[in-house]
Coordinates of C-alpha atoms and ligand atoms in Angstrom, one line a residue:
M4 CA 114.1 27.9 115.8
Y5 CA 116.7 30.5 117.2
N6 CA 117.8 28.5 120.3
E7 CA 119.7 31.2 122.7
Q8 CA 121.0 28.5 124.6
A9 CA 122.3 26.4 121.7
I10 CA 124.0 29.4 120.3
K11 CA 125.6 29.9 123.9
E12 CA 127.2 26.5 123.8
K13 CA 128.4 27.3 120.4
M14 CA 129.8 30.5 121.9
K15 CA 131.7 28.5 124.5
D16 CA 133.2 26.0 121.6
K17 CA 135.1 29.1 119.7
I18 CA 136.7 30.5 123.1
K19 CA 137.7 27.0 124.2
N20 CA 139.2 26.1 120.8
G21 CA 141.1 30.0 120.8
K22 CA 139.2 30.8 117.8
S23 CA 139.6 34.3 116.5
I24 CA 136.1 36.1 117.1
T25 CA 134.8 38.5 114.5
L26 CA 131.7 40.8 115.8
M27 CA 129.3 43.2 114.2
G28 CA 128.1 45.9 116.2
I29 CA 125.7 48.8 116.0
E30 CA 124.9 52.2 117.0
S31 CA 122.2 54.6 116.5
S32 CA 121.5 55.9 120.4
C33 CA 121.9 59.6 119.3
D34 CA 122.4 61.7 115.9
E35 CA 125.2 59.2 114.2
T36 CA 123.9 56.0 112.8
S37 CA 127.3 53.5 113.0
V38 CA 127.7 50.5 111.9
A39 CA 131.3 48.7 112.6
V40 CA 133.1 45.1 112.2
V41 CA 135.7 44.0 115.3
R42 CA 137.7 41.4 115.2
D43 CA 138.8 40.4 118.7
G44 CA 138.2 43.7 120.5
H45 CA 140.6 45.5 119.2
E46 CA 141.4 45.2 115.5
I47 CA 138.7 47.3 113.6
L48 CA 138.1 46.2 109.5
A49 CA 135.2 48.7 109.6
N50 CA 133.8 51.9 111.5
V51 CA 131.5 53.1 109.3
I52 CA 130.0 56.7 110.9
T53 CA 127.3 58.8 109.1
S54 CA 126.5 62.1 111.3
Q55 CA 123.0 63.5 110.7
I56 CA 125.1 66.6 112.5
D57 CA 123.8 68.9 108.8
V58 CA 119.9 67.9 109.2
H59 CA 119.8 68.8 112.9
R60 CA 121.9 72.2 113.0
K61 CA 119.6 74.5 111.8
F62 CA 117.4 73.3 114.4
G63 CA 119.8 73.7 116.8
G64 CA 119.8 70.3 118.0
V65 CA 119.3 66.8 118.0
V66 CA 115.3 66.2 116.9
P67 CA 114.2 63.2 118.2
E68 CA 112.0 62.1 115.1
I69 CA 114.0 63.3 112.7
A70 CA 116.7 61.0 114.2
S71 CA 114.6 58.1 114.0
R72 CA 113.5 58.8 110.8
K73 CA 117.4 59.5 109.3
H74 CA 118.7 56.0 111.2
L75 CA 115.6 54.1 109.2
E76 CA 117.3 55.5 106.0
L77 CA 121.1 55.0 106.8
I78 CA 120.8 51.8 108.8
N79 CA 120.7 49.3 105.1
P80 CA 123.3 51.3 103.4
I81 CA 125.7 51.5 106.4
L82 CA 125.6 47.4 106.9
E83 CA 125.9 47.0 103.5
E84 CA 129.1 49.7 103.2
A85 CA 130.5 48.2 106.6
L86 CA 130.7 44.7 105.7
K87 CA 132.2 45.8 102.1
E88 CA 135.0 48.1 103.8
A89 CA 135.9 45.1 106.5
K90 CA 136.0 42.6 102.9
I91 CA 134.2 39.6 105.0
D92 CA 130.7 38.1 104.2
W93 CA 127.9 37.6 106.9
S94 CA 128.5 34.4 107.2
D95 CA 131.9 35.2 108.8
L96 CA 130.3 37.2 111.8
D97 CA 130.2 35.6 115.2
G98 CA 127.4 37.9 116.5
I99 CA 125.4 41.2 116.4
A100 CA 126.0 43.8 118.8
V101 CA 124.0 46.6 119.3
T102 CA 123.6 50.2 121.6
Y103 CA 120.2 49.3 123.2
G104 CA 120.7 52.2 126.0
P105 CA 120.5 55.3 127.4
G106 CA 119.6 57.4 124.4
L107 CA 116.4 57.9 122.3
V108 CA 113.9 55.7 122.5
G109 CA 113.2 56.0 118.9
A110 CA 116.4 56.1 117.6
L111 CA 118.0 53.3 119.6
L112 CA 114.7 51.0 118.2
V113 CA 116.2 51.3 115.3
G114 CA 119.7 49.7 115.9
V115 CA 117.9 47.4 118.1
S116 CA 115.0 45.9 115.8
T117 CA 117.9 45.7 113.4
A118 CA 120.2 43.7 115.1
K119 CA 117.5 41.3 116.6
A120 CA 116.6 40.7 112.8
L121 CA 120.2 39.7 112.2
A122 CA 120.7 37.9 114.8
Y123 CA 118.0 35.7 114.1
A124 CA 118.2 35.3 110.3
L125 CA 121.8 34.7 110.8
D126 CA 121.2 32.6 113.8
L127 CA 124.5 34.7 115.6
P128 CA 124.0 35.7 119.3
L129 CA 122.7 39.1 120.3
I130 CA 125.0 40.9 121.9
G131 CA 123.3 44.3 124.1
V132 CA 125.8 46.6 124.8
N133 CA 125.5 49.6 127.2
H134 CA 126.4 53.1 125.3
M135 CA 128.0 54.7 128.2
E136 CA 130.1 51.1 128.6
G137 CA 131.2 52.3 124.5
H138 CA 132.8 55.6 125.0
I139 CA 135.0 53.9 128.3
Y140 CA 136.1 51.2 126.1
A141 CA 136.9 53.1 123.3
N142 CA 140.3 53.3 125.0
F143 CA 140.8 49.8 124.9
L144 CA 140.6 50.1 121.2
E145 CA 143.9 52.2 121.0
K146 CA 145.2 50.2 123.8
P147 CA 143.9 46.5 124.5
D148 CA 146.5 45.8 127.5
L149 CA 145.5 48.5 129.7
T150 CA 146.1 47.6 133.5
F151 CA 143.4 48.0 135.8
P152 CA 143.0 49.6 138.2
F153 CA 142.1 53.0 136.7
L154 CA 139.6 55.9 137.0
C155 CA 137.7 57.0 133.7
L156 CA 136.2 60.3 133.1
V157 CA 133.6 59.9 131.3
V158 CA 132.0 63.6 129.8
S159 CA 130.1 63.3 126.7
G160 CA 126.6 65.1 125.7
G161 CA 124.4 63.5 128.1
H162 CA 127.1 62.9 131.3
T163 CA 129.7 63.6 132.8
D164 CA 131.4 60.9 135.6
L165 CA 133.9 59.7 137.6
V166 CA 134.2 55.8 136.8
Y167 CA 136.5 53.8 139.5
M168 CA 137.4 50.3 137.6
D169 CA 139.5 47.5 139.1
E170 CA 138.4 44.8 136.5
H171 CA 136.5 44.7 133.5
R172 CA 133.0 45.6 132.9
C173 CA 132.6 46.3 136.5
Y174 CA 131.8 49.9 137.5
E175 CA 132.2 52.3 140.1
L176 CA 130.7 55.6 140.7
L177 CA 132.6 58.1 142.5
G178 CA 131.2 61.3 140.9
R179 CA 128.7 62.8 138.9
T180 CA 126.9 65.5 137.7
R181 CA 124.3 67.2 139.4
D182 CA 122.6 68.9 136.7
D183 CA 124.1 69.5 133.3
A184 CA 126.8 67.5 131.3
A185 CA 129.7 69.2 130.4
G186 CA 129.1 68.5 126.6
E187 CA 125.4 70.0 127.5
A188 CA 127.2 73.1 128.3
F189 CA 129.2 73.8 125.8
D190 CA 126.7 73.0 123.5
K191 CA 124.0 75.5 125.3
V192 CA 127.1 78.2 126.1
A193 CA 127.7 77.7 122.4
R194 CA 124.1 78.5 121.0
A195 CA 123.9 81.5 123.5
L196 CA 127.1 82.5 121.6
G197 CA 125.5 82.3 118.4
L198 CA 128.0 79.7 117.1
P199 CA 126.8 76.5 115.5
Y200 CA 125.7 73.1 116.9
P201 CA 127.6 70.6 118.2
G202 CA 128.8 73.2 120.7
G203 CA 131.7 71.8 121.7
P204 CA 134.1 71.4 118.7
A205 CA 132.8 75.1 117.4
I206 CA 134.0 76.5 121.3
D207 CA 136.8 74.5 121.4
A208 CA 137.8 76.4 117.7
M209 CA 137.2 79.4 119.0
A210 CA 138.8 79.7 122.3
K211 CA 141.8 78.9 120.4
E212 CA 141.8 82.8 119.1
G213 CA 140.6 84.1 122.4
N214 CA 141.7 85.1 126.4
P215 CA 141.1 82.6 129.0
D216 CA 142.0 84.6 131.7
S217 CA 139.5 87.3 130.0
I218 CA 136.3 86.6 132.3
E219 CA 136.8 84.5 135.4
F220 CA 133.8 82.2 135.7
P221 CA 132.9 79.8 138.6
I222 CA 133.7 75.8 139.3
A223 CA 131.1 74.3 141.6
R224 CA 132.6 72.3 144.8
F225 CA 130.4 70.1 147.1
K226 CA 131.5 69.6 150.5
N227 CA 129.3 66.0 150.5
G228 CA 130.5 64.8 147.1
I229 CA 133.9 66.1 146.8
Y230 CA 134.3 64.6 143.5
D231 CA 130.6 65.5 142.0
F232 CA 130.2 68.1 139.4
S233 CA 128.2 70.8 139.0
F234 CA 127.7 72.9 135.0
S235 CA 124.3 74.7 135.1
G236 CA 125.7 78.2 137.8
L237 CA 128.9 78.3 135.2
K238 CA 126.2 78.1 132.4
S239 CA 124.1 80.2 133.9
A240 CA 127.1 83.1 134.5
V241 CA 128.1 83.0 131.0
L242 CA 124.5 83.6 129.8
N243 CA 124.6 86.7 132.4
E244 CA 127.6 87.6 130.8
I245 CA 126.8 87.5 127.5
N246 CA 123.3 89.9 128.3
H247 CA 125.0 92.4 130.0
S248 CA 127.6 92.9 127.2
R249 CA 124.4 93.3 125.1
Q250 CA 122.2 95.6 127.5
K251 CA 125.4 98.0 128.0
N252 CA 125.7 97.3 123.9
E253 CA 129.1 96.3 124.5
E254 CA 130.2 94.3 121.6
L255 CA 130.8 90.4 122.2
V256 CA 134.4 89.2 122.4
V257 CA 132.9 85.8 121.4
A258 CA 136.5 84.0 121.7
D259 CA 137.3 85.4 125.2
I260 CA 133.9 84.4 126.5
A261 CA 134.8 80.7 124.7
A262 CA 138.0 80.7 125.9
S263 CA 136.9 81.1 129.7
F264 CA 134.2 79.3 129.9
Q265 CA 136.3 76.4 128.5
K266 CA 139.0 77.3 131.1
A267 CA 136.3 77.0 133.8
V268 CA 134.8 73.7 132.5
V269 CA 138.1 72.1 132.0
K270 CA 139.4 73.5 135.2
A271 CA 136.7 71.5 137.1
L272 CA 137.1 68.2 135.3
V273 CA 140.7 68.4 136.1
E274 CA 140.4 69.1 139.6
K275 CA 138.0 67.0 140.7
A276 CA 139.4 64.0 138.6
F277 CA 143.1 63.7 140.4
L278 CA 141.5 64.5 143.4
A279 CA 140.0 61.2 143.0
A280 CA 143.3 59.5 141.5
K281 CA 145.2 60.8 144.6
D282 CA 142.9 59.6 147.4
K283 CA 142.4 56.2 145.3
G284 CA 146.1 55.9 144.3
I285 CA 145.5 55.7 141.1
K286 CA 148.3 55.7 138.0
E287 CA 145.9 56.4 135.2
I288 CA 143.2 58.1 134.2
L289 CA 141.5 57.2 131.4
M290 CA 138.8 59.8 129.4
A291 CA 136.2 59.0 127.3
G292 CA 133.2 60.6 125.4
G293 CA 132.6 63.6 123.5
V294 CA 134.3 65.9 125.2
A295 CA 137.4 64.3 125.9
G296 CA 138.3 64.8 121.9
N297 CA 138.7 68.9 123.6
S298 CA 142.3 69.9 123.0
E299 CA 142.3 72.3 126.3
L300 CA 141.1 69.0 127.9
R301 CA 143.4 67.0 127.3
D302 CA 146.1 69.1 127.3
A303 CA 145.7 69.8 130.8
M304 CA 144.9 66.1 131.9
T305 CA 148.4 65.4 130.1
K306 CA 149.9 68.0 132.2
E307 CA 148.7 67.5 135.2
G308 CA 149.6 63.4 134.8
E309 CA 153.1 64.5 134.2
K310 CA 153.3 66.7 137.2
Y311 CA 151.8 63.4 139.6
G312 CA 153.1 60.2 137.5
I313 CA 149.6 59.7 136.4
G314 CA 148.9 58.4 133.0
I315 CA 146.5 59.7 130.9
S316 CA 144.8 57.7 128.1
Y317 CA 142.1 59.3 125.4
P318 CA 141.1 57.9 122.4
R319 CA 142.1 59.7 119.3
P320 CA 138.8 62.2 118.3
I321 CA 137.0 59.6 116.1
L322 CA 136.9 57.2 119.0
C323 CA 135.6 59.8 121.6
T324 CA 132.7 60.9 119.8
D325 CA 129.8 58.2 118.8
N326 CA 130.8 55.6 116.8
A327 CA 129.7 51.7 116.8
A328 CA 133.5 50.1 117.2
M329 CA 133.6 51.1 121.0
I330 CA 130.6 48.9 120.9
T331 CA 131.5 46.3 119.0
C332 CA 134.6 46.0 121.4
V333 CA 132.5 45.9 125.0
A334 CA 130.7 43.6 122.9
Y335 CA 133.6 41.0 122.5
Y336 CA 134.5 40.9 126.7
Q337 CA 130.1 40.3 126.7
Y338 CA 131.3 37.3 124.5
L339 CA 134.2 36.2 126.3
T340 CA 131.6 35.5 129.4
G341 CA 129.2 34.7 127.4
E342 CA 126.7 37.1 128.2
T343 CA 124.0 37.1 125.5
A344 CA 120.4 39.5 124.9
P345 CA 117.5 37.3 124.2
L346 CA 115.5 38.5 121.4
S347 CA 112.8 40.6 123.1
L348 CA 115.5 42.9 123.9
N349 CA 113.9 46.3 123.9
A350 CA 115.4 49.9 123.9
V351 CA 116.1 51.3 127.8
P352 CA 116.7 55.4 127.3
N353 CA 117.4 55.5 131.2
L354 CA 120.5 52.7 131.4
Q355 CA 122.4 53.0 133.9
L356 CA 126.4 52.7 133.9
G357 CA 127.2 48.7 135.1
E358 CA 123.2 47.9 135.0
K359 CA 122.1 45.1 132.3
C360 CA 118.1 45.5 131.6
Y361 CA 117.2 42.7 128.9
E362 CA 113.7 41.9 130.2
G363 CA 112.2 45.4 129.7
K364 CA 111.5 45.5 133.6
L365 CA 114.0 43.2 135.8
R366 CA 117.2 45.8 136.1
Q367 CA 120.5 44.2 137.4
K368 CA 123.3 45.9 138.9
M369 CA 126.6 44.2 137.4
V370 CA 128.4 42.0 139.9
K371 CA 131.9 41.7 140.5
N372 CA 133.9 38.9 139.1
N373 CA 131.4 38.6 136.3
T374 CA 133.8 38.7 133.5
P375 CA 137.4 37.6 133.8
N376 CA 140.3 39.6 132.7
P377 CA 141.0 37.4 128.9
K378 CA 144.6 38.8 129.5
K379 CA 144.8 37.0 133.0
Ligands
LIG53 O1 129.7 60.9 123.4 P1 128.9 61.7 122.5 O2 129.6 62.2 120.8 O3 127.4 61.9 122.2 C1 127.2 62.0 123.6 O4 127.0 60.3 123.9 O5 126.4 62.6 124.4 O6 129.1 63.6 122.9 C2 128.8 64.6 122.3 C3 129.2 65.6 122.8 C4 128.3 67.3 122.1 O7 127.7 67.8 123.2 C5 129.8 67.5 121.8 O8 129.3 69.5 121.6 C6 130.8 67.7 122.8 O9 130.8 66.5 122.8 N1 132.1 67.4 122.4 C7 133.4 68.2 122.7 C8 133.8 68.6 121.5 N2 134.0 67.4 120.4 C9 132.4 67.0 121.0 N3 132.8 69.3 123.7 C10 133.9 69.9 123.8 N4 135.1 70.0 123.0 C11 135.2 68.8 121.5 N5 136.1 69.3 120.9
LIG54 ZN1 128.0 58.8 123.1

């Protein structure tokens, strides 16, 4: 019988004896099916990512039912491929990690059910991981020795958060978007401009051909919540600009609109990240999530960082967008504290950062000092 307590004891022994820890991680929260094998939290032995973008592109966005079905088709072959690429056997694994939220419920369930079956069959710990933590921890894959405290600008398709961290797995949310996420704004504006899904990389490329100063788009600022973002007004301003041009039968200069829109998003992100960093006396800002792959944002953050002596880190582009290596990296830090999930683990589509919700109903806030820094 599967005994979570006995498994926890084995984990403690492994850590005590300084053994290396090899985990497999599964990510299926949206439109990428991915399986990774990572040793000791940062050595990526395999990170197989299969994107469904081509399937969803003709609908202009992710269709949840199609995503779940595709995950089901892909997951088993990808598990095998990851093991082969890592040149290990099932018996070499020390645990199974899986994204259990936030994300699309049907898509998440494919990963969660697979991980539960594997943990049960192999008698291994099951580790439930928050997808947004995964994005942040992609930075630890690149730089395991990052020193606290730092700020993290998390910019993805569903989130735009400014997070303060002074130790592992403790998150203080300083600011967030009040409406659209940055990635969502990129996708919606791209669609209106007739650019393909996903819009972020398409606008990034198109903007290089355009004049970012051709149109001045608005940037939202708040008196209460100075670190908060808002992108829906900007999105509407771009849509108005497109409609006015069409009504006047003017030729739409897609590259100029793309460049001006991107400039406004980047300005808002940089402005608030640095405002918070200066207020908090932070010396390092991390970037995470799909939009962190944006070339203009990376350049602008780096330049501003040089000006104020603040270090800027971001993962390579493939680790910015959804992938299982980042999930497996968080799982390593959970393993170190014996944080396993029961086999009753369920998908939690609206899981918040810094929250644990293994039993379906009971939502627990992450407490301070619950995870020692393994480097200390
Ligand atoms: O983190 P991610 O892969 O998935 C979520 O968890 O949402 O982020 C996907 C988002 C999409 O909105 C996509 O358009 C955006 O990231 N994105 C970009 C770039 N690459 C991906 N946005 C701006 N510039 C990019 N180069
Ligand atoms: Zn993501």
